[in-house]
Every structure is written in C-alpha cells, then in structure tokens.
Amino acid sequence: NPKTYRPDIDGLRAIAVLSVLLFHFGVESFSGGFIGVDVFFVISGLLITRLILEAVGNESFTFGGFYLRRARRLLPALLFTIFVSFTVGCFVFSPQHLERLGGSALHGILSISNFFFWSESGYFDAEARVKPLLHLWSLSVEEQFYFIWPLTLVLLQRASESRVTTPLIFILLGVASWAFAEWFLKADPAGAFYLLPSRIVEFCMGAVMVWLVGINTPPWIRELALAIGLLLIGYAAIYFTNETSFPGTNSLIPCLGTSLAIFGGSSQYIGTLLRSKPMVFTGLISYSLYLCHWPIYVFYVYVTGSEKLEPLQIASLTVLSFIIATL
C-alpha cells in the first residue's frame, strides 16, 4: 500500500539479509548473523498484522484473498529456487546427498522444512554445508505463522471492541512463547531453534508495534530509539556465535532492537541511513537474495572443496547472489 509503505523497513530488511549472507559466507565478524532471520520475523509480525487489521477495518478482508496474496508473493521465487537447486544437485551431488536434497525439496514445497531439518540435526553442524535448501526452514516457520495468525487476529477483533485487548493478548502470548522457548532449549535445543512455538514471541513483538508506532513522541525519542535499536541488532550480529543459547532470552536482544528500529525508523536524521537508495534496493530484493545466496554457497563449496572462503571468493559470491536476486 503506497500510503503505508515505509522505506525504512526495507532498510531493516537489508540489514537482516546482509547479516545472514555474511554469516553464511563465513565472515568471522558476523558470527551472529543468523539473527537476521529474527529481524525478518519481527518485521513480518508488524506487516502481516497491519495488513489484516486494515482489511478488517474497511471490511475487505477475506481469508482467500489473504492467502492468494501471500502465495503470489512467496511461491514463484520459492518454487524456482527449489527447482533450480534440485536440478543442479542432480549433476553435482553424490547419490546420498541428492537423496537428502530430494527430501528437503519436498518438505520445502509443503512448507514443513523446519520439521525435516529438525529431525536430521542442528543448524550449525558441518553437514549444513551440503544442504542447499537448509535456509527454507525459516520460510516454513513464517508460512506456518500465516496459517494461524489471520484467524487469531480476526477472532480477537470480533470478540472485543477495545483497542487494548488484542495487543495485550499478543503480549501475553509472546511471554508464553518466550517461557516455552527457555524450557524447550533445555529439553531439545534443535527443536527450540526450528519450531514455531519458540518463535511466536518474535512475531508478537512486531505485531504489538502496530499499536505503538503511532504514539506521538518528540523527534529525539525516535532518533534515540533507532540508534539503540540498530546497536542491539549490531551487537547480536557481531557478538553472538553458534555457541550462544538461542532463541529464548538471547533472541529478545535483536528482536527488541528491531522493534525500536521500527518505532524510530521515520526519524529525520539516523533514519536516512535506512531510507538510502542502496539499503532500500537491497531490502526490495531481500527475499530473493535470501533464497538464492545459500544454494550458491553450498554448490560452490561442494564443487571446489573450499573449507573457508577467501575475501575475493566472498565478494564474488555476494555479487553473483545480488545479480541473481535482482533478476
């Protein structure tokens, strides 16, 4: 919607996807770059909640229309990525790795990749380097979120006319999800990482921002919120590692940072960083960039046998990923 479009959110998307890309390509300074996925989840919580509330408010919301719009947005690039990855895998993978690729492709099409990879092993193990569709786990989590969120939101809106009830319930739901994630981390760390219940808190934090962004504040409050938000995201991306207990409490750091950045994204001065043309462009192609960069990396490493990428290799794969994502 041109009236509600915020270029600063595309700037946040750029930060998210670049963090993930640099983490995946082995840039040591971004040892916590996997938190880019959490930034995406918070943004999705905001945008999807706002979209549904606007449609419900003007009485134009239909479940069919919502899911058709999501399918048009997500499926073409997703199915193309799966098809191309499987085709390339047929030529370069061993039978064993190709068989696993087939399983991940099928689960990706059905939006249950997170269950598939949860059943196999952890996200950070060495075997990840031969799983070109591993990153689809996060899309499956998001698509599962889409199945439950519209009905939940519509029912809450119809059950109470109070503007406080729905965000309050989301806050309580987020607290419950966080508590569950903390318990689940001890019982099954991989399950806590891959499965939706542990991540609901992140979508809820974005959803609550729908009600908070409209609060009137002095301009300096927005500037401060954005500055602190970006620092929190940067701290997590740089200082977290694969040894960091995650999600749970630690995930709240980048998620709170994203929420603050959303609140302050319209700020006059610091906000120009997010609204700059390179950041907005990267944000606009972030979905495609997220989809294509990991298979490119996996197949390159598999064919060349590279253990660790050199700076020139990282730069080349990044440029290639940007070109393919743009196309």
CSV table of C-alpha atoms in Angstrom, one decimal:
chain,number,residue,atom,x,y,z
A,1,ASN,CA,0.0,0.0,0.0
A,2,PRO,CA,1.7,3.3,-1.1
A,3,LYS,CA,0.0,5.2,1.7
A,4,THR,CA,1.5,2.9,4.4
A,5,TYR,CA,4.8,2.0,2.7
A,6,ARG,CA,7.8,2.7,4.8
A,7,PRO,CA,11.2,2.6,3.0
A,8,ASP,CA,13.0,2.4,6.4
A,9,ILE,CA,11.5,-1.1,6.8
A,10,ASP,CA,13.1,-2.1,3.6
A,11,GLY,CA,16.3,-0.8,5.0
A,12,LEU,CA,15.8,-3.1,8.0
A,13,ARG,CA,15.3,-6.0,5.6
A,14,ALA,CA,18.6,-5.1,4.0
A,15,ILE,CA,20.4,-5.3,7.4
A,16,ALA,CA,18.7,-8.6,8.1
A,17,VAL,CA,19.5,-10.3,4.8
A,18,LEU,CA,23.1,-9.0,4.7
A,19,SER,CA,23.7,-10.3,8.2
A,20,VAL,CA,22.5,-13.7,7.2
A,21,LEU,CA,24.5,-13.7,4.0
A,22,LEU,CA,27.8,-12.6,5.6
A,23,PHE,CA,27.3,-15.2,8.4
A,24,HIS,CA,26.6,-18.0,5.9
A,25,PHE,CA,29.6,-17.0,3.7
A,26,GLY,CA,31.9,-17.3,6.8
A,27,VAL,CA,32.7,-13.7,7.6
A,28,GLU,CA,34.0,-14.1,11.1
A,29,SER,CA,32.9,-10.6,12.2
A,30,PHE,CA,29.3,-11.7,11.7
A,31,SER,CA,29.4,-14.8,13.8
A,32,GLY,CA,25.9,-14.0,15.0
A,33,GLY,CA,24.5,-13.0,11.6
A,34,PHE,CA,21.9,-15.7,11.9
A,35,ILE,CA,19.8,-13.2,13.9
A,36,GLY,CA,18.9,-11.6,10.6
A,37,VAL,CA,16.1,-14.3,10.5
A,38,ASP,CA,14.7,-12.9,13.8
A,39,VAL,CA,14.7,-9.4,12.3
A,40,PHE,CA,12.6,-10.7,9.4
A,41,PHE,CA,10.2,-12.4,11.9
A,42,VAL,CA,9.6,-9.2,13.8
A,43,ILE,CA,9.0,-7.3,10.5
A,44,SER,CA,6.6,-10.0,9.3
A,45,GLY,CA,4.7,-9.7,12.6
A,46,LEU,CA,4.3,-6.0,12.1
A,47,LEU,CA,3.4,-6.0,8.4
A,48,ILE,CA,1.0,-9.0,8.4
A,49,THR,CA,-0.8,-7.7,11.5
A,50,ARG,CA,-1.2,-4.3,10.0
A,51,LEU,CA,-2.4,-5.7,6.6
A,52,ILE,CA,-5.1,-7.8,8.3
A,53,LEU,CA,-6.2,-5.0,10.6
A,54,GLU,CA,-6.5,-2.6,7.8
A,55,ALA,CA,-8.5,-5.0,5.7
A,56,VAL,CA,-10.8,-6.0,8.6
A,57,GLY,CA,-11.3,-2.3,9.4
A,58,ASN,CA,-12.6,-1.4,5.9
A,59,GLU,CA,-14.4,-4.7,5.7
A,60,SER,CA,-12.4,-6.0,2.7
A,61,PHE,CA,-10.7,-8.9,4.5
A,62,THR,CA,-11.2,-12.4,3.2
A,63,PHE,CA,-9.1,-15.5,4.1
A,64,GLY,CA,-9.0,-16.5,0.4
A,65,GLY,CA,-7.7,-13.1,-0.6
A,66,PHE,CA,-5.1,-13.1,2.1
A,67,TYR,CA,-3.7,-16.5,1.2
A,68,LEU,CA,-3.8,-15.8,-2.5
A,69,ARG,CA,-1.8,-12.6,-1.9
A,70,ARG,CA,0.8,-14.5,0.2
A,71,ALA,CA,1.1,-17.2,-2.5
A,72,ARG,CA,1.7,-14.7,-5.2
A,73,ARG,CA,4.3,-13.0,-3.1
A,74,LEU,CA,6.2,-16.1,-1.9
A,75,LEU,CA,5.7,-19.1,-4.2
A,76,PRO,CA,7.2,-18.1,-7.6
A,77,ALA,CA,10.7,-17.4,-6.3
A,78,LEU,CA,10.5,-20.2,-3.7
A,79,LEU,CA,9.5,-22.9,-6.3
A,80,PHE,CA,12.1,-21.6,-8.7
A,81,THR,CA,14.8,-21.8,-6.1
A,82,ILE,CA,13.8,-25.4,-5.2
A,83,PHE,CA,13.6,-26.4,-8.9
A,84,VAL,CA,17.0,-25.0,-9.8
A,85,SER,CA,18.7,-26.3,-6.7
A,86,PHE,CA,17.4,-29.8,-7.3
A,87,THR,CA,18.4,-29.7,-11.0
A,88,VAL,CA,21.9,-28.6,-10.1
A,89,GLY,CA,22.1,-31.2,-7.4
A,90,CYS,CA,21.3,-33.9,-9.9
A,91,PHE,CA,24.5,-33.0,-11.7
A,92,VAL,CA,26.9,-32.4,-8.9
A,93,PHE,CA,25.7,-34.2,-5.7
A,94,SER,CA,26.5,-37.8,-4.7
A,95,PRO,CA,23.5,-40.2,-4.6
A,96,GLN,CA,23.4,-39.9,-0.8
A,97,HIS,CA,23.4,-36.1,-0.8
A,98,LEU,CA,20.9,-36.0,-3.7
A,99,GLU,CA,18.5,-38.2,-1.8
A,100,ARG,CA,18.6,-35.8,1.1
A,101,LEU,CA,18.2,-32.9,-1.2
A,102,GLY,CA,15.0,-34.5,-2.7
A,103,GLY,CA,13.6,-34.9,0.8
A,104,SER,CA,14.3,-31.2,1.7
A,105,ALA,CA,12.8,-30.1,-1.7
A,106,LEU,CA,9.6,-32.0,-1.0
A,107,HIS,CA,9.3,-30.6,2.5
A,108,GLY,CA,10.1,-27.1,1.2
A,109,ILE,CA,7.2,-27.3,-1.2
A,110,LEU,CA,4.9,-28.4,1.6
A,111,SER,CA,6.2,-25.6,4.0
A,112,ILE,CA,7.4,-28.1,6.6
A,113,SER,CA,11.2,-27.8,6.0
A,114,ASN,CA,11.7,-26.9,9.7
A,115,PHE,CA,10.4,-30.3,10.8
A,116,PHE,CA,12.6,-32.0,8.2
A,117,PHE,CA,15.8,-30.3,9.3
A,118,TRP,CA,14.9,-30.6,13.0
A,119,SER,CA,14.6,-34.4,12.5
A,120,GLU,CA,18.0,-34.5,10.8
A,121,SER,CA,20.4,-32.5,13.0
A,122,GLY,CA,21.3,-29.0,14.2
A,123,TYR,CA,21.6,-25.8,12.2
A,124,PHE,CA,25.2,-25.2,12.9
A,125,ASP,CA,26.8,-28.6,12.2
A,126,ALA,CA,29.2,-29.4,9.4
A,127,GLU,CA,26.5,-31.2,7.4
A,128,ALA,CA,24.8,-27.9,6.8
A,129,ARG,CA,27.3,-27.3,4.1
A,130,VAL,CA,25.7,-30.0,1.9
A,131,LYS,CA,22.1,-28.8,2.4
A,132,PRO,CA,21.3,-26.2,-0.2
A,133,LEU,CA,17.7,-25.8,1.0
A,134,LEU,CA,18.5,-25.7,4.7
A,135,HIS,CA,17.6,-22.0,4.8
A,136,LEU,CA,14.0,-22.8,3.9
A,137,TRP,CA,13.3,-23.7,7.5
A,138,SER,CA,12.7,-20.1,8.3
A,139,LEU,CA,10.2,-19.7,5.4
A,140,SER,CA,8.3,-22.7,6.7
A,141,VAL,CA,8.1,-21.1,10.1
A,142,GLU,CA,6.8,-18.0,8.6
A,143,GLU,CA,4.3,-19.8,6.4
A,144,GLN,CA,3.0,-21.8,9.4
A,145,PHE,CA,2.6,-18.4,11.2
A,146,TYR,CA,0.4,-17.3,8.3
A,147,PHE,CA,-1.9,-20.3,8.8
A,148,ILE,CA,-2.7,-19.4,12.4
A,149,TRP,CA,-2.4,-15.6,12.6
A,150,PRO,CA,-5.2,-14.3,10.4
A,151,LEU,CA,-7.9,-16.4,12.1
A,152,THR,CA,-6.5,-15.5,15.5
A,153,LEU,CA,-6.5,-11.8,14.7
A,154,VAL,CA,-9.9,-11.8,13.2
A,155,LEU,CA,-11.4,-13.6,16.2
A,156,LEU,CA,-9.8,-11.2,18.6
A,157,GLN,CA,-11.0,-8.2,16.7
A,158,ARG,CA,-14.6,-9.5,16.7
A,159,ALA,CA,-14.5,-10.7,20.3
A,160,SER,CA,-13.7,-7.2,21.7
A,161,GLU,CA,-14.1,-3.7,20.6
A,162,SER,CA,-11.4,-2.5,23.0
A,163,ARG,CA,-8.2,-1.3,21.3
A,164,VAL,CA,-6.3,-2.7,24.3
A,165,THR,CA,-7.5,-6.3,24.3
A,166,THR,CA,-5.7,-7.5,21.2
A,167,PRO,CA,-2.3,-6.1,21.8
A,168,LEU,CA,-2.5,-7.2,25.5
A,169,ILE,CA,-3.2,-10.8,24.4
A,170,PHE,CA,-0.3,-10.6,22.0
A,171,ILE,CA,2.0,-9.5,24.8
A,172,LEU,CA,0.8,-12.4,27.0
A,173,LEU,CA,1.2,-14.9,24.0
A,174,GLY,CA,4.7,-13.6,23.5
A,175,VAL,CA,5.6,-14.1,27.1
A,176,ALA,CA,4.2,-17.6,27.0
A,177,SER,CA,6.3,-18.3,23.8
A,178,TRP,CA,9.4,-16.9,25.4
A,179,ALA,CA,8.9,-19.1,28.5
A,180,PHE,CA,8.3,-22.1,26.4
A,181,ALA,CA,11.5,-21.4,24.3
A,182,GLU,CA,13.5,-21.2,27.5
A,183,TRP,CA,12.2,-24.6,28.7
A,184,PHE,CA,12.5,-26.2,25.2
A,185,LEU,CA,16.1,-25.1,24.9
A,186,LYS,CA,17.0,-27.3,27.8
A,187,ALA,CA,14.9,-30.2,26.5
A,188,ASP,CA,15.6,-30.0,22.8
A,189,PRO,CA,17.8,-27.1,21.5
A,190,ALA,CA,17.3,-28.0,17.8
A,191,GLY,CA,13.5,-28.1,18.3
A,192,ALA,CA,13.6,-24.8,20.1
A,193,PHE,CA,15.5,-23.3,17.1
A,194,TYR,CA,13.4,-24.8,14.3
A,195,LEU,CA,9.8,-24.9,15.5
A,196,LEU,CA,7.2,-22.1,15.5
A,197,PRO,CA,6.1,-22.1,19.2
A,198,SER,CA,9.6,-20.8,20.3
A,199,ARG,CA,9.4,-18.1,17.6
A,200,ILE,CA,5.9,-16.8,18.2
A,201,VAL,CA,7.3,-14.2,20.6
A,202,GLU,CA,9.2,-12.6,17.8
A,203,PHE,CA,6.1,-12.2,15.6
A,204,CYS,CA,4.2,-10.9,18.6
A,205,MET,CA,6.8,-8.2,19.2
A,206,GLY,CA,6.3,-7.0,15.6
A,207,ALA,CA,2.6,-7.2,15.9
A,208,VAL,CA,2.4,-5.0,19.0
A,209,MET,CA,4.4,-2.3,17.2
A,210,VAL,CA,1.3,-1.8,15.0
A,211,TRP,CA,-0.3,-0.1,18.0
A,212,LEU,CA,2.9,1.6,19.3
A,213,VAL,CA,4.3,3.3,16.2
A,214,GLY,CA,1.5,5.8,16.1
A,215,ILE,CA,2.3,7.2,19.6
A,216,ASN,CA,3.2,10.9,19.4
A,217,THR,CA,6.7,11.5,20.8
A,218,PRO,CA,9.3,14.2,20.5
A,219,PRO,CA,11.5,13.7,17.4
A,220,TRP,CA,14.6,13.0,19.6
A,221,ILE,CA,12.8,10.0,21.1
A,222,ARG,CA,12.6,8.4,17.6
A,223,GLU,CA,16.2,9.2,16.9
A,224,LEU,CA,17.2,7.6,20.2
A,225,ALA,CA,15.0,4.5,19.7
A,226,LEU,CA,16.5,3.9,16.2
A,227,ALA,CA,20.1,4.4,17.5
A,228,ILE,CA,19.6,1.9,20.3
A,229,GLY,CA,17.7,-0.5,18.1
A,230,LEU,CA,20.5,-0.6,15.5
A,231,LEU,CA,23.1,-1.0,18.2
A,232,LEU,CA,21.2,-4.0,19.7
A,233,ILE,CA,20.9,-5.7,16.2
A,234,GLY,CA,24.6,-5.0,15.5
A,235,TYR,CA,25.6,-6.3,18.9
A,236,ALA,CA,23.8,-9.6,18.4
A,237,ALA,CA,25.1,-10.0,14.8
A,238,ILE,CA,28.7,-9.4,15.9
A,239,TYR,CA,29.0,-11.0,19.3
A,240,PHE,CA,26.6,-14.0,19.1
A,241,THR,CA,28.1,-17.2,18.0
A,242,ASN,CA,26.9,-20.8,17.3
A,243,GLU,CA,27.6,-21.4,21.0
A,244,THR,CA,25.1,-18.8,22.1
A,245,SER,CA,21.9,-20.3,23.6
A,246,PHE,CA,19.3,-19.4,21.0
A,247,PRO,CA,16.4,-18.5,20.6
A,248,GLY,CA,14.8,-17.8,24.1
A,249,THR,CA,16.1,-14.8,26.1
A,250,ASN,CA,19.0,-14.1,23.7
A,251,SER,CA,16.7,-13.7,20.8
A,252,LEU,CA,14.9,-10.8,22.5
A,253,ILE,CA,18.0,-8.7,22.0
A,254,PRO,CA,17.8,-8.4,18.2
A,255,CYS,CA,14.0,-8.5,18.3
A,256,LEU,CA,13.9,-5.6,20.8
A,257,GLY,CA,16.4,-3.8,18.6
A,258,THR,CA,14.2,-4.4,15.5
A,259,SER,CA,11.1,-3.2,17.4
A,260,LEU,CA,12.9,0.0,18.4
A,261,ALA,CA,14.2,0.5,14.9
A,262,ILE,CA,10.6,0.2,13.6
A,263,PHE,CA,9.5,2.7,16.1
A,264,GLY,CA,12.2,5.2,15.2
A,265,GLY,CA,12.6,4.4,11.5
A,266,SER,CA,10.9,7.6,10.4
A,267,SER,CA,13.4,9.7,12.3
A,268,GLN,CA,14.7,12.7,10.4
A,269,TYR,CA,18.5,12.1,10.8
A,270,ILE,CA,19.5,8.5,11.6
A,271,GLY,CA,16.5,7.2,9.6
A,272,THR,CA,18.1,8.4,6.4
A,273,LEU,CA,20.6,5.5,6.7
A,274,LEU,CA,17.7,3.0,6.4
A,275,ARG,CA,15.9,5.1,3.7
A,276,SER,CA,19.0,5.4,1.5
A,277,LYS,CA,18.7,4.0,-2.0
A,278,PRO,CA,21.2,1.2,-1.7
A,279,MET,CA,19.5,0.0,1.5
A,280,VAL,CA,16.0,0.2,0.1
A,281,PHE,CA,17.1,-1.6,-3.1
A,282,THR,CA,18.7,-4.4,-1.1
A,283,GLY,CA,15.5,-4.6,1.1
A,284,LEU,CA,13.3,-4.8,-2.0
A,285,ILE,CA,15.3,-7.9,-3.3
A,286,SER,CA,15.9,-9.3,0.2
A,287,TYR,CA,13.5,-12.2,-0.2
A,288,SER,CA,15.1,-13.3,-3.5
A,289,LEU,CA,18.6,-12.7,-2.1
A,290,TYR,CA,17.8,-14.8,1.0
A,291,LEU,CA,16.6,-17.6,-1.3
A,292,CYS,CA,19.5,-17.7,-3.7
A,293,HIS,CA,22.6,-17.0,-1.7
A,294,TRP,CA,22.7,-20.2,0.3
A,295,PRO,CA,22.4,-22.7,-2.6
A,296,ILE,CA,25.0,-20.7,-4.4
A,297,TYR,CA,27.4,-21.0,-1.5
A,298,VAL,CA,26.6,-24.7,-0.9
A,299,PHE,CA,27.2,-25.8,-4.5
A,300,TYR,CA,30.3,-23.6,-4.8
A,301,VAL,CA,31.8,-25.2,-1.7
A,302,TYR,CA,30.8,-28.7,-2.7
A,303,VAL,CA,32.3,-28.4,-6.2
A,304,THR,CA,35.5,-26.6,-5.2
A,305,GLY,CA,36.0,-28.3,-1.9
A,306,SER,CA,36.7,-25.0,-0.2
A,307,GLU,CA,36.9,-25.2,3.6
A,308,LYS,CA,37.0,-21.5,4.2
A,309,LEU,CA,36.2,-18.7,1.6
A,310,GLU,CA,38.8,-16.1,0.9
A,311,PRO,CA,37.7,-12.4,0.8
A,312,LEU,CA,37.7,-12.4,-3.1
A,313,GLN,CA,35.5,-15.5,-3.1
A,314,ILE,CA,33.1,-14.0,-0.6
A,315,ALA,CA,32.9,-10.8,-2.7
A,316,SER,CA,32.4,-12.7,-5.9
A,317,LEU,CA,29.6,-14.9,-4.5
A,318,THR,CA,28.0,-11.9,-2.9
A,319,VAL,CA,27.9,-10.1,-6.3
A,320,LEU,CA,26.6,-13.2,-8.0
A,321,SER,CA,23.9,-13.5,-5.4
A,322,PHE,CA,22.8,-9.9,-5.9
A,323,ILE,CA,22.7,-10.3,-9.7
A,324,ILE,CA,20.6,-13.5,-9.5
A,325,ALA,CA,18.3,-12.0,-6.8
A,326,THR,CA,17.7,-8.9,-8.9
A,327,LEU,CA,16.9,-11.0,-11.9
